[in-house]
Amino acid sequence: MTLARLAALHGVATSYAPSADRTVPVPDATVVAVLAALGVDAATPEAVSASLDAAELAVAARLLPPTVVHWQAPDPPSAPPSLAALPPGTRVRVETEDGGAAVWTAPGGKAEEAEEAGETGEAVPWPDLPLGVHQATARTPDGRTARTTLVVAPERTPQPPDRTHGFLVQLYSLLSARSWGMGDLGDLAEVAAWAGRSVGAGFLQVNPLHAAVPGTPTDPSPYRPSSRRFPDPVHLRIEDIPEYAYVRERKRLDELLKAADALRRSVLDDGELIDRDAVWALKREALEAVHAVPLGPGRRAAYCDYLAHQGQALEDHATWCALAERYGPDWTRWPGALRDPRSAATARARRELIDRIDFHTRLAWLTDTQLAAAQRAARDAGMAVGLVHDLAVGVHPEGADAWAQQRTFARGMSVGAPPDAFNARGQDWGLPPWRPDVLAASGYAPYRGLLRDLLRHAGALRIDHVMGLFRLWWVPQGQEPTAGTYVRYDAEAMLAVLVLEAHRAGAVVIGEDLGTVEPGVREALSRRGVLGTSVLWFERDWEGTGRPLPPAAWREACVATATTHDLPSTAARLTGEHVGLRHRLGLLTRPLAEEQAEDAAEVGEWLAYLARLGLLPEGARGEEGAVRAVYRFLLRTPARMVGVWLPDAVGDRRPQNLPGTWDQYPNWRLPVAGPDGRPLALEDVVSSPRLHGLMRVFEPGAGTPAAGVRTRTAPPGARPT
């Protein structure tokens, strides 16, 4: 029980509930290891006792938590509960982020104490503070003091101005005639302009564009990046960089263009996989030549503004990139002193590598400017939301963020998921988690900086595994995922920072809330305006008949989709091809015939339901018509945003990512293709008769959503993680 009390004080779970009727205890060894990663010694009974005494004394002596949240409500303002609970007469001074100040006194103090403090003795109302991240200092009548970060946030995130539909696409998979072997930011701007102007799309959601860890081969997954804060320059459209026109070595650039053309044709014409490393090798050489061209005065001024705005974070990122060129991408294998970003050796290396650091900061700036251009193209095309960027759960343990912010990450721990009905072994994603105590002590500075950069050129932000704002499954290094446990974060503070930064950017927030979701999480997210994610195949009346959930019973505050990057395309689902694929790769846990029969029954049930609703005028035989029926169904729901998986629009039957595989399947390396598996260039996609047939479903009057319905979603454990 002593260990359990100690764990509870640090937000570490000693048991978890995979279902409502089952509780699983966490091994003591796991609890001890997780506490050690939080800087708490629990290795022996004596250490547990000493650590518990220290923790309880700290709680008893603490005047304020390290971060306090105040939700700015329209009603007369009142003090946050943690400040209202201060001893009577405590004087609180708030220094706002814009340089202002306000003073408040906790009610109930003696009149003479208030007079000595310069007050009238009358109750002082809580000041009407501006939105922002402020610093508050409290001083009690007996002289004790405490300082805290005060986050003042609006009650809710911005919402989509109107109900809208848009596309979901993996950018690398959409190659145009101008791509260098994979989709780029020029393609993104083109697709955004086309989608907004030609088919009335209101948003365009892309995969994470975070910087990857370089290697041979580079990990192609966009969900295990080197840095979440800075984009990857592999997405640059080289020819769109202004200095490109002034490169003197035109012959070499022409050779690179020919090589890029061959690389593109190998994917689109010869069926080769997207080769990120080959693309980067060509672009890197071109960018070295571009970097040699001096910036004009205006461009230089804009670049300097970017450097000043990004500050230390960008310098650290570029320093890691430069050191990785010399010592390899795994910073844990660098010379000892260089593993510390603040060491004297690292400072010397910064001076020695100043040219390479400038190269990498320039690449970050160029990528940022092209992201801005893509968002402008989306807005100029009439998109109500524009680009929807994706935030991965975490970062690669050997990458730039893990090096620069290593004190913020829990050593020896990895984020994953516990065992559930879909994966009895659990999951280990290989991503080091942030320490909740360090985050809180910093006023959530790393988290705030991350959100601010991602929202710079976004109309909305999708947060992968949004439940991580509340708790994450930590797995000790070297252990199976089953040996992990949950560690809790201050969800109110995490949400307040998110809502504040989204408000400042005027951006919608979408939470990927599929999988195991503890009770109350979806309600808390909805209360703060965070939209959820609802996927057609998982929306059933889980508490009753188990049948498909009627469209009017879907929740309004969500993005409704037919599939995701981790699931079969709609065509593959309807034809059953996804079962055959998993069988060929040895991923089935039951006989093929049994899996096929269950899948056919599920699809048949949905098709029959779509027909009863009058959404299948083409009949049940045509797969293309059935895909349209699925999207007609989504338009019958009250969902604020309806997402079209772009491969669905052209009949692609291959998943972009097949969970549970590594080298058995080409995850994250497939171009968009037609029903026959032949790759389609961007120009072919946007002119596809099949795509335009599907998009006619979205023309005004084609779908009328129900309103005022009760939200009903799948219970915990009913959806795959």
PDB file of C-alpha atoms in Angstrom, residues 72-78:
ATOM      1  CA  GLN A  72     -11.941  32.909 -19.193  1.00  0.00           C
ATOM      2  CA  ALA A  73     -15.723  32.708 -18.920  1.00  0.00           C
ATOM      3  CA  PRO A  74     -18.264  35.345 -19.981  1.00  0.00           C
ATOM      4  CA  ASP A  75     -19.626  35.528 -16.419  1.00  0.00           C
ATOM      5  CA  PRO A  76     -18.035  37.814 -13.794  1.00  0.00           C
ATOM      6  CA  PRO A  77     -14.508  36.433 -13.317  1.00  0.00           C
ATOM      7  CA  SER A  78     -13.630  34.426 -10.234  1.00  0.00           C
TER       8      SER A  78
END
